[in-house]
mmCIF file of C-alpha atoms and ligand atoms in Angstrom:
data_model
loop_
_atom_site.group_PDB
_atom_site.id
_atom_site.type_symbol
_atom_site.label_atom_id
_atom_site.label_comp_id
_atom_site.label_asym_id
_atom_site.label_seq_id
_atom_site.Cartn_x
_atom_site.Cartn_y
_atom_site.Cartn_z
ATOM 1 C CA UNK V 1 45.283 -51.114 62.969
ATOM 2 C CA UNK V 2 43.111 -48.532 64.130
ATOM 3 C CA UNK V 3 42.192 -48.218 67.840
ATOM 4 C CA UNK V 4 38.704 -49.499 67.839
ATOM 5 C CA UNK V 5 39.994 -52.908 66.417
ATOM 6 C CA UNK V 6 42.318 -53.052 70.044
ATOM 7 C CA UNK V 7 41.220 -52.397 73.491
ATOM 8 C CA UNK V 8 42.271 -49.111 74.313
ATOM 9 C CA UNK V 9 44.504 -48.907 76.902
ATOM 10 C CA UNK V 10 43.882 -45.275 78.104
ATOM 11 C CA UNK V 11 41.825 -41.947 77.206
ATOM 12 C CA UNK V 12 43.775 -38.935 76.242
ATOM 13 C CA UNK V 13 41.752 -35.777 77.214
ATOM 14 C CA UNK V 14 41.919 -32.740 76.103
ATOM 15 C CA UNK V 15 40.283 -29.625 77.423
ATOM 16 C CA UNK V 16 39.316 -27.374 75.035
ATOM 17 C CA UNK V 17 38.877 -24.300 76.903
ATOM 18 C CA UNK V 18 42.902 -24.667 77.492
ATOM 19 C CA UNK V 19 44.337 -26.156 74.834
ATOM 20 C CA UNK V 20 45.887 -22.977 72.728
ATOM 21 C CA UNK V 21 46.880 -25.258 69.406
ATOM 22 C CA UNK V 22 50.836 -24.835 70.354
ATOM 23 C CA UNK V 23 51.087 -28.776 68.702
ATOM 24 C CA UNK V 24 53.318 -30.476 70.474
ATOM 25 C CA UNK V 25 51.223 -33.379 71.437
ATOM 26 C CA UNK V 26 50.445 -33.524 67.577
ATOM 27 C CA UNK V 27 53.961 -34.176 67.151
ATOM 28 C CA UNK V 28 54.510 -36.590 69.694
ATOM 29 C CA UNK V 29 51.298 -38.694 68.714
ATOM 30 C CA UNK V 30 51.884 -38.317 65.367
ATOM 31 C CA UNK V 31 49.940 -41.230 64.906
ATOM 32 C CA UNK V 32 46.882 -40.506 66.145
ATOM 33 C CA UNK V 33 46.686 -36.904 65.824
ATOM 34 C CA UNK V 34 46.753 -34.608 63.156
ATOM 35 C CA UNK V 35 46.430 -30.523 62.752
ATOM 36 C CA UNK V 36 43.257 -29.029 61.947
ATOM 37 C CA UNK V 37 43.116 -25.743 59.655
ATOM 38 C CA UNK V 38 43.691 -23.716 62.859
ATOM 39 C CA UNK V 39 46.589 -25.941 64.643
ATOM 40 C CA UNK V 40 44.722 -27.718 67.085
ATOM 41 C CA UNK V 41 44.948 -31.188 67.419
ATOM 42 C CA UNK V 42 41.871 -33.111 65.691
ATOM 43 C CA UNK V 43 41.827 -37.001 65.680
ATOM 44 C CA UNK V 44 41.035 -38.820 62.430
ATOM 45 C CA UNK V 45 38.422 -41.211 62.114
ATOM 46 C CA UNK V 46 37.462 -40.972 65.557
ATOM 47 C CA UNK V 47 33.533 -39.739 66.712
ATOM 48 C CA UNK V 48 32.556 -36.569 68.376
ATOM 49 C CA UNK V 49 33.227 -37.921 71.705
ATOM 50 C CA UNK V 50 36.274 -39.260 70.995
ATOM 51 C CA UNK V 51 37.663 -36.240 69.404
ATOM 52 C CA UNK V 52 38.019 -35.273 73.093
ATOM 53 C CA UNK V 53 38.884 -38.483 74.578
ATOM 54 C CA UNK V 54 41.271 -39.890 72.217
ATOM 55 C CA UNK V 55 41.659 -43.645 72.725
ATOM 56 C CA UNK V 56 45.157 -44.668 73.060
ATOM 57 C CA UNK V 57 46.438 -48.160 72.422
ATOM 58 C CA UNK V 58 49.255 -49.812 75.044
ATOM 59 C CA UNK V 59 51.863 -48.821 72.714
ATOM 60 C CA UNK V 60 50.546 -45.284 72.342
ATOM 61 C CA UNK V 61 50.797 -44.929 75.870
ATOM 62 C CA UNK V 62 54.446 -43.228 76.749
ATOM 63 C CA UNK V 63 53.764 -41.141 74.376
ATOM 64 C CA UNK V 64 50.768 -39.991 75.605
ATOM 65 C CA UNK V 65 52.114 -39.547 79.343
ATOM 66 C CA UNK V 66 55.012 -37.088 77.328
ATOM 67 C CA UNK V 67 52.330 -35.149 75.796
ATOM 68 C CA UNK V 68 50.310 -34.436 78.894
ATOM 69 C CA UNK V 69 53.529 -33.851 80.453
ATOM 70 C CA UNK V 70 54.851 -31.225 78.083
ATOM 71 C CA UNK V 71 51.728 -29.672 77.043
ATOM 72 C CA UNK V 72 52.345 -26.259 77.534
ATOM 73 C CA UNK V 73 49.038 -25.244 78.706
ATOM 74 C CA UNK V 74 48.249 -28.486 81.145
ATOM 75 C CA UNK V 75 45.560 -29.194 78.478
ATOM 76 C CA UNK V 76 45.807 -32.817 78.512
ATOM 77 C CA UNK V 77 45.155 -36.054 81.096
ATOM 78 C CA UNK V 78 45.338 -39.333 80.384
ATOM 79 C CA UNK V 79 42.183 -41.334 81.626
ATOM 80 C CA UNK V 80 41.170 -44.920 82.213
ATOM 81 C CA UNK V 81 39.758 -46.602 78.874
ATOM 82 C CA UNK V 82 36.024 -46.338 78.402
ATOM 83 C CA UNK V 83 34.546 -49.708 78.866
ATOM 84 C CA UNK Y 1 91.469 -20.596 98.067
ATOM 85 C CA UNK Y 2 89.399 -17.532 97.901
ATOM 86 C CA UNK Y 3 90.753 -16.354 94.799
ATOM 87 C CA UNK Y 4 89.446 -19.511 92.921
ATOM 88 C CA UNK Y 5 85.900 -18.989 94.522
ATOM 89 C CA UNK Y 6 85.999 -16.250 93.220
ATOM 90 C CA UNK Y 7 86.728 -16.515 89.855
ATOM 91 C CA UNK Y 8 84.022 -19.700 89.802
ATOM 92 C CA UNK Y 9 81.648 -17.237 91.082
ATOM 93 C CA UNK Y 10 81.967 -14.679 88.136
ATOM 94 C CA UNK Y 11 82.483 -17.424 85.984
ATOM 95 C CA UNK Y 12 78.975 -19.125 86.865
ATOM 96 C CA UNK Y 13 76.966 -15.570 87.457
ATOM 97 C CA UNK Y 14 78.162 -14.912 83.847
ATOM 98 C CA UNK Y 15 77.069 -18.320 82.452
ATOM 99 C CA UNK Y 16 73.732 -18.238 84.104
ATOM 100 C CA UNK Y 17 73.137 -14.875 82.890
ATOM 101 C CA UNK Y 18 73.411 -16.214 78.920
ATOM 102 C CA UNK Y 19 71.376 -19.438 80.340
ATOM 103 C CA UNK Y 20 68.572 -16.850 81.729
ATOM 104 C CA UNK Y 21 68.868 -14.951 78.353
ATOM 105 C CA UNK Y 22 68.559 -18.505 76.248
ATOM 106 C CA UNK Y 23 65.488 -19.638 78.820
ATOM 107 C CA UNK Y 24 63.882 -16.311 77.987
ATOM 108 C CA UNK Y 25 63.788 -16.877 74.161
ATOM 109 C CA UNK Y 26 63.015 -20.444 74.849
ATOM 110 C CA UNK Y 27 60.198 -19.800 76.859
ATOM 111 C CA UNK Y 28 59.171 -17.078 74.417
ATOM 112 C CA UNK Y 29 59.123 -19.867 71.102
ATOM 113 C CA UNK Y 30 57.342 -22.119 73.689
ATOM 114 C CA UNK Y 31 54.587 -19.745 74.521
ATOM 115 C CA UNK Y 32 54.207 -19.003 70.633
ATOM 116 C CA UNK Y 33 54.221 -22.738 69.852
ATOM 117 C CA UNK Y 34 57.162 -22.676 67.340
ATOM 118 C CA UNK Y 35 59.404 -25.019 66.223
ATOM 119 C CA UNK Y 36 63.063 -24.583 65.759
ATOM 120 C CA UNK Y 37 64.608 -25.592 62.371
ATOM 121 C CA UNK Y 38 65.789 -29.273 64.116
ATOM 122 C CA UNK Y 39 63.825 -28.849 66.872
ATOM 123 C CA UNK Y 40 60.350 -29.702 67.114
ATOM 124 C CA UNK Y 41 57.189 -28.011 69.411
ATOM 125 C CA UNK Y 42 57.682 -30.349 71.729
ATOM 126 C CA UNK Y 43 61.770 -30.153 71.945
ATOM 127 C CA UNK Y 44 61.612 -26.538 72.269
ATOM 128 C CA UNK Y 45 59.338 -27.185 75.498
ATOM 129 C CA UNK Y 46 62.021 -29.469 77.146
ATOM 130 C CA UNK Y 47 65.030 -27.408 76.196
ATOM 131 C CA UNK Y 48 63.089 -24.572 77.411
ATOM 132 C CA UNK Y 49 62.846 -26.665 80.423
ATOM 133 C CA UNK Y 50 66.230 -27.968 80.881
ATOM 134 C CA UNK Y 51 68.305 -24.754 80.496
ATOM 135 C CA UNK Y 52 65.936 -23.101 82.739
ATOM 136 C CA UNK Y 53 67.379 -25.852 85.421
ATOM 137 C CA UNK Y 54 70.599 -25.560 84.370
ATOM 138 C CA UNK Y 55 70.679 -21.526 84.516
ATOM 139 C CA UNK Y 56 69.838 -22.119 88.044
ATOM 140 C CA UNK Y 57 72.045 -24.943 88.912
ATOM 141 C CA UNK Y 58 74.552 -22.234 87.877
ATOM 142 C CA UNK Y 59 73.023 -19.444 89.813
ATOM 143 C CA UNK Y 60 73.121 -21.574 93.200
ATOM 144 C CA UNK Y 61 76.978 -22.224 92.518
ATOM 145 C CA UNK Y 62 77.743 -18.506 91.836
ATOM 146 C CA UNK Y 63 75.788 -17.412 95.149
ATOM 147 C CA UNK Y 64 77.318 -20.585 96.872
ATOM 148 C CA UNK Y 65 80.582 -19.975 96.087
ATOM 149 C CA UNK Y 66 80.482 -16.279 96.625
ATOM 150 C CA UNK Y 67 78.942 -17.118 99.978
ATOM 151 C CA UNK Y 68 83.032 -17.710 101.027
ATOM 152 C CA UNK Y 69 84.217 -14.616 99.328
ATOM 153 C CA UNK Y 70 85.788 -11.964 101.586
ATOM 154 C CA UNK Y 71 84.612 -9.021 99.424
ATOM 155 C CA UNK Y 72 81.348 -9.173 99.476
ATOM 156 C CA UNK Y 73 80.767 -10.690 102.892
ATOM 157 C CA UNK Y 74 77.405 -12.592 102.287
ATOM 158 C CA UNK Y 75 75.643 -14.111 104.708
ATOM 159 C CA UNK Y 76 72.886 -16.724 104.647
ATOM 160 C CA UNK Y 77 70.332 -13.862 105.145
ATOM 161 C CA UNK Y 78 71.769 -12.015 102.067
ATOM 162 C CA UNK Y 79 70.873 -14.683 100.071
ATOM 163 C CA UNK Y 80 66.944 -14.699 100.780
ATOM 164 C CA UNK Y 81 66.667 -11.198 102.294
ATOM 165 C CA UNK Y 82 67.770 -8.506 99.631
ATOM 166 C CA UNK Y 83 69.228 -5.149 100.602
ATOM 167 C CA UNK Y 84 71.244 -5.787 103.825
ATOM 168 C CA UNK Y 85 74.409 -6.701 102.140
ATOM 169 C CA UNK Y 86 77.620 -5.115 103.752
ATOM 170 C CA UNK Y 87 79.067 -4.695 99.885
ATOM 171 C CA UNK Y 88 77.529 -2.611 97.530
ATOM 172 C CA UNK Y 89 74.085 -3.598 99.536
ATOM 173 C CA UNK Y 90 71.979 -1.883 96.194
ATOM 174 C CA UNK Y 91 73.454 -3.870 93.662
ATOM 175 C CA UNK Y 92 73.959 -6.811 95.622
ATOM 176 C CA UNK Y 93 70.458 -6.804 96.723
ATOM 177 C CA UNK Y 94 69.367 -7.336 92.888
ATOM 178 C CA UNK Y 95 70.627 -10.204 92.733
ATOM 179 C CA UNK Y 96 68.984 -11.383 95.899
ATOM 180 C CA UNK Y 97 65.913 -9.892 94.528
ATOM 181 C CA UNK Y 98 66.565 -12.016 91.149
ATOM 182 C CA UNK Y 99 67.652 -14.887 92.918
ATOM 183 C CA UNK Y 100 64.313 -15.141 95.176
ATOM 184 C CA UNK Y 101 61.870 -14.713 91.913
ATOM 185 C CA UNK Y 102 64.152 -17.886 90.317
ATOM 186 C CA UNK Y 103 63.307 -20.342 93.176
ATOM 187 C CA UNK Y 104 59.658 -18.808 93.045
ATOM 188 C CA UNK Y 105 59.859 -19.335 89.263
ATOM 189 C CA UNK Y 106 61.561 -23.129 89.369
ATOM 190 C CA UNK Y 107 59.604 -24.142 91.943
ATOM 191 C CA UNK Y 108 56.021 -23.251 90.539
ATOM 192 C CA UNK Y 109 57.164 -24.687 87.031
ATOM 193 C CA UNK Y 110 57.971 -28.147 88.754
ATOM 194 C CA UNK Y 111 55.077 -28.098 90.421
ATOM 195 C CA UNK Y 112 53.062 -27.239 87.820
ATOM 196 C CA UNK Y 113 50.852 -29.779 87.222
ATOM 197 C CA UNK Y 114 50.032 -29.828 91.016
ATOM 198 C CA UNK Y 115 49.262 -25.884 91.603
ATOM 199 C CA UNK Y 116 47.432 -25.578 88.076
ATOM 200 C CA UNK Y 117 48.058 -23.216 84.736
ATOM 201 C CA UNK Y 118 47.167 -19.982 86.643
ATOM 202 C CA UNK Y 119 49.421 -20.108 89.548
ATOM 203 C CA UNK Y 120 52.084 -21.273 87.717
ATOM 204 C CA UNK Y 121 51.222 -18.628 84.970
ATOM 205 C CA UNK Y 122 51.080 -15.694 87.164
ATOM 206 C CA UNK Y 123 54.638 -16.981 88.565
ATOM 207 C CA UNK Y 124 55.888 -17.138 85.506
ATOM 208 C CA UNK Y 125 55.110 -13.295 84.603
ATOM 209 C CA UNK Y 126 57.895 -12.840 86.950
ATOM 210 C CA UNK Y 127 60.089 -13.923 84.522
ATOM 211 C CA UNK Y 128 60.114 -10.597 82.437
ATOM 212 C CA UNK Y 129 61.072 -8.410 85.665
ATOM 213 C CA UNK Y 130 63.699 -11.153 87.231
ATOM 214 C CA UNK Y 131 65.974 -10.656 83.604
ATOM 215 C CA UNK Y 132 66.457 -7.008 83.749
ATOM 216 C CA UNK Y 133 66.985 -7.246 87.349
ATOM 217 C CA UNK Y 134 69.554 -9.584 86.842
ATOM 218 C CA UNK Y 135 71.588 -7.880 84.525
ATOM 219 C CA UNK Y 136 71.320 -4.246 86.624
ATOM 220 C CA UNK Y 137 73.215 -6.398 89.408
ATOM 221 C CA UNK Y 138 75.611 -8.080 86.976
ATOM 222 C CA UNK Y 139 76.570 -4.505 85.616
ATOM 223 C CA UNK Y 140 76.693 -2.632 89.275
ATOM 224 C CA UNK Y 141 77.890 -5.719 91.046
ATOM 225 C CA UNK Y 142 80.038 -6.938 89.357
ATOM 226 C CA UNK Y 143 83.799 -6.707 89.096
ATOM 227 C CA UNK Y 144 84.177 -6.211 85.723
ATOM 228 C CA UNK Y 145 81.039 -4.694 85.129
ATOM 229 C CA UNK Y 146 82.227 -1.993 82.523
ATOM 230 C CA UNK Y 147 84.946 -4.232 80.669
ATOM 231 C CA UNK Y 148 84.007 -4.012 77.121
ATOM 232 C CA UNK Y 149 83.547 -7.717 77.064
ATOM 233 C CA UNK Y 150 81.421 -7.933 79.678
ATOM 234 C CA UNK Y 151 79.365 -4.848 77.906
ATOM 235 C CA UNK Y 152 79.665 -6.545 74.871
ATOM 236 C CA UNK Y 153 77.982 -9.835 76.391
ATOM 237 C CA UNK Y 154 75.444 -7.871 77.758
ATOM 238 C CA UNK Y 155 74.826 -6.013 74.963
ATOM 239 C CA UNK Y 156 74.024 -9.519 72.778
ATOM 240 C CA UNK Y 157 71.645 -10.896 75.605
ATOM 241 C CA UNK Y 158 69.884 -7.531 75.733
ATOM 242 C CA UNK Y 159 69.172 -7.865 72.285
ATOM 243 C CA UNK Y 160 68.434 -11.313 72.391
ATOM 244 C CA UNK Y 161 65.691 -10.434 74.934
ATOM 245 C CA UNK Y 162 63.957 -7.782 73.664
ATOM 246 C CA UNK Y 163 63.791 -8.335 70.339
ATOM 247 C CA UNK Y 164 62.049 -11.717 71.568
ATOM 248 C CA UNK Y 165 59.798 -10.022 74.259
ATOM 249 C CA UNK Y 166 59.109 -7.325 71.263
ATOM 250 C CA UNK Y 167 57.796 -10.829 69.181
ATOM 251 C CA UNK Y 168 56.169 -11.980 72.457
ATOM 252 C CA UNK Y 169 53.988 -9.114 72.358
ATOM 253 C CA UNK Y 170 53.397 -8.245 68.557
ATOM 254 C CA UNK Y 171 51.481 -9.723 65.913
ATOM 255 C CA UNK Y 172 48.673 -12.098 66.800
ATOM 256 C CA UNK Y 173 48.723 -14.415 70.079
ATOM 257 C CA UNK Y 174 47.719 -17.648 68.624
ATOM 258 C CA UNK Y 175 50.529 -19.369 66.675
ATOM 259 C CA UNK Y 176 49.663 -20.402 63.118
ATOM 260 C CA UNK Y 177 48.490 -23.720 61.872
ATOM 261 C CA UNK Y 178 50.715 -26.623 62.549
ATOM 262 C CA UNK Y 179 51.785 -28.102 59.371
ATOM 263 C CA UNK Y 180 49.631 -31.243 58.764
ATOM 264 C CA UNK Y 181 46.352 -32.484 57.391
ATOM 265 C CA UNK Y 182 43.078 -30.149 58.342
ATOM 266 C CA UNK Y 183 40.937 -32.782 59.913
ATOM 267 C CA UNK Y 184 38.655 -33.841 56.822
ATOM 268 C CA UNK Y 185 35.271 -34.191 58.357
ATOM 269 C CA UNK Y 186 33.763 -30.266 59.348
ATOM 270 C CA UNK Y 187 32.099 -32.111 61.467
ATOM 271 C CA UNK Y 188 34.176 -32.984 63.534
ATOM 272 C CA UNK Y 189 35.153 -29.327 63.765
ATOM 273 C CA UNK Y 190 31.977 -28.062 64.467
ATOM 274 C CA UNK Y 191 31.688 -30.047 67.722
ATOM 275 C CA UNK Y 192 34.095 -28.690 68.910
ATOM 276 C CA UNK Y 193 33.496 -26.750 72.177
ATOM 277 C CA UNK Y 194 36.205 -23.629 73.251
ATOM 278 C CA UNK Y 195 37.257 -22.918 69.935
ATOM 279 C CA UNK Y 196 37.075 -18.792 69.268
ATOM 280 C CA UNK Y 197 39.166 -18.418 66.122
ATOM 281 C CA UNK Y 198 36.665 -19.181 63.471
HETATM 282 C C1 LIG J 1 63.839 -19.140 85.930
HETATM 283 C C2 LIG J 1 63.824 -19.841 84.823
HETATM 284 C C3 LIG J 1 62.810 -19.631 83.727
HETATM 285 C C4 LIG J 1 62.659 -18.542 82.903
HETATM 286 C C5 LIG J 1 63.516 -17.284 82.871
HETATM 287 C C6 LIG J 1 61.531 -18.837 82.027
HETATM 288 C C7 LIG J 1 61.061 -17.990 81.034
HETATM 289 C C8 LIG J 1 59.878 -18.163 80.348
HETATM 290 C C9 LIG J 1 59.257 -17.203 79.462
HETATM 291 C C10 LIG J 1 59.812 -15.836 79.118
HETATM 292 C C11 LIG J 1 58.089 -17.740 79.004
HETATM 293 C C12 LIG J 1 57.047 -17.073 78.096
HETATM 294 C C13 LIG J 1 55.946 -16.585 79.022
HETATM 295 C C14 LIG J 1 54.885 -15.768 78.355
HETATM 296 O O1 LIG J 1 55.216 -14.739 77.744
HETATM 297 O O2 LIG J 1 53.709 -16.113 78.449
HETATM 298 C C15 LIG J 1 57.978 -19.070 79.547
HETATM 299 C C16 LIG J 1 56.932 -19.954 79.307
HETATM 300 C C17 LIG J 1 56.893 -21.262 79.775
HETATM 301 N N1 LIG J 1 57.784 -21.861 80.656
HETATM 302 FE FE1 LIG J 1 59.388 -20.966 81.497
HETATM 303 N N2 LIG J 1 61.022 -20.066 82.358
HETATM 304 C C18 LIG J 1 61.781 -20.593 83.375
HETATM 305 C C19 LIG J 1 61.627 -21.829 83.967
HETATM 306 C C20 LIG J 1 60.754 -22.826 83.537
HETATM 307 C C21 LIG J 1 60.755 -24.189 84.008
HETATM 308 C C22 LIG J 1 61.720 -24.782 85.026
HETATM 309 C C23 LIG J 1 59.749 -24.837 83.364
HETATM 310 C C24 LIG J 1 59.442 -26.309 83.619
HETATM 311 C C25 LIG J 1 58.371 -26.918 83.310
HETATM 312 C C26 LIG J 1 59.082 -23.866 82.495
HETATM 313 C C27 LIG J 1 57.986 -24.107 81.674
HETATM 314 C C28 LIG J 1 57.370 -23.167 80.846
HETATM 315 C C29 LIG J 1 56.171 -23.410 80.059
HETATM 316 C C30 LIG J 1 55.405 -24.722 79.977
HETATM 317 C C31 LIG J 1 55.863 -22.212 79.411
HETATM 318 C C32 LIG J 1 54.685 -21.939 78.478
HETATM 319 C C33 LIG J 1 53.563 -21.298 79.241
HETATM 320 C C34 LIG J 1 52.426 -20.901 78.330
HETATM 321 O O3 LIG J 1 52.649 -20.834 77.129
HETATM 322 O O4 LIG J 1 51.338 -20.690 78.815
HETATM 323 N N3 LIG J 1 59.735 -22.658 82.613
HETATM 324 N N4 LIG J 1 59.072 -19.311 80.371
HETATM 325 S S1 LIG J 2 50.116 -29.596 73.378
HETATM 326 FE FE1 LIG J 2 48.431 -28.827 74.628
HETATM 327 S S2 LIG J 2 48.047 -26.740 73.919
HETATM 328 FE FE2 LIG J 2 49.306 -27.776 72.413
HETATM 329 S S3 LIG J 2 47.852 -28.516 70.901
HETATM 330 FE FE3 LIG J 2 48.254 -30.176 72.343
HETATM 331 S S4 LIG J 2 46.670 -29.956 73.895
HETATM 332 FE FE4 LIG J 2 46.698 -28.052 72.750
#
């Protein structure tokens, strides 16, 4: 079930001019995120806007929180849901 | 009494020193964004993380315990102050030295997501002086500094570290491609605002 199908419960940003492709938020939301060619984290499926606001669904959610708190760089927030 | 403070206080100044050494190559894979085989990104970030704590869980409890010994006569303002030391006040004042940039170190890194990256980045540079500085006042300080185990030990860690730092500072900064499916749709790419490799 893809996000779009389910309210999202929460926006996972990521700022580009930090993030430094180190992938370990591509590991923990293995689900939703994937590599691109150069290592840093691309969302399938998802628009141009969303590529940098990721929706999250509820159960996507912890592991979101671990992501922004391990990401290396401080690259990533989680934000409310778009509505 | 004092003989088993002591001997707790060498013990723990020599396990923090291979806890430093391991947090050093940790935080070396973590800045280069590689996995270990077992261990992925994101494990290497909190083992970096935890046996940077635990290296200074064991540094408090080898300056702690040391605080009682009659030899080296430390004082609370030894501890925070470096150089006034009424033993060996050189060598002893390294570790003082060392043990100030930790607490800098840990606290930025907890705070981290309060301060912001460059604080806590330009904190963390102090990393690569607070190692050697370390092991000058384990070898001058300590009591067995030139027992060929102890050289031996600190002959491995040395190693350990520079052949790391060496890595740290060769080859290309960016890590390689993270094993996984290029997104599909260039795009997606092409929107994509900060990105310099190209
Ligand atoms: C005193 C203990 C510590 C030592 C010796 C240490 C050592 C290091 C080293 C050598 C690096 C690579 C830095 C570089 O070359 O850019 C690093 C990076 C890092 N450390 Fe530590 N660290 C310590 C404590 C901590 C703690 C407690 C945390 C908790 C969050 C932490 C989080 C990080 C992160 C996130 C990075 C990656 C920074 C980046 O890639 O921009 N460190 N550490
Ligand atoms: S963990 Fe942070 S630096 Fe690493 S790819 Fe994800 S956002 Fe970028």
């Amino acid at each position: 079930m893809s996000a779009r199908e389910q309210a999202p419960a929460a926006r996972l940003h990521i700022d580009w001019t930090r993030c430094d492709a180190r992938g370990s938020c591509i590991e923990l939301l293995a689900g939703r995120l994937v590599a691109d060619e150069w290592g840093y984290p691309s969302a399938p499926g998802m628009n141009a806007a969303e590529q940098s606001d990721v929706p999250l669904r509820a159960d996507e959610l912890d592991a979101g929180r671990d992501a922004v708190e391990l990401c290396p760089r401080l690259a990533l927030t989680l934000r409310a849901p778009r509505s | 009494m004092s003989e088993v403070l002591w001997a707790i206080g060498r013990t723990s100044g020599i396990v923090s020193l291979i806890l430093f050494t391991a947090s050093i190559v940790l935080g070396i894979l973590t800045r280069r964004g590689r996995p270990l085989p077992g261990l992925p990104r994101f494990g290497v970030v909190m083992v970096h993380r935890s046996v940077s704590l635990l290296a200074a869980v064991f540094l408090v409890l080898h300056v702690v315990t040391l605080l009682g010994d009659s030899y080296a006569k430390l004082n609370l303002v030894d501890v925070i102050v470096p150089f006034l030391g009424s033993f060996q006040p050189f060598w002893q004042g390294l570790g003082t030295v060392a043990f100030d940039l930790v607490l800098a170190v840990i606290i930025t890194s907890l705070l981290r997501h309060r301060i912001g990256d460059r604080a806590f980045r330009f904190v963390h540079w102090f990393v690569y002086a607070l190692w050697p500085v370390a092991v000058l006042h384990s070898i001058g300080n300590g009591t067995d500094g030139s027992s060929p185990g102890f050289v031996l030990l600190v002959a491995a860690c040395s190693i350990a570290v520079v052949s790391a730092v060496i890595w740290r500072f060769s080859a290309r900064s960016t890590p390689p491609p993270t094993a996984g499916r290029p997104s599909s749709d260039p795009r997606l790419v092409q929107n994509r605002p900060g990105r310099s490799a190209r």
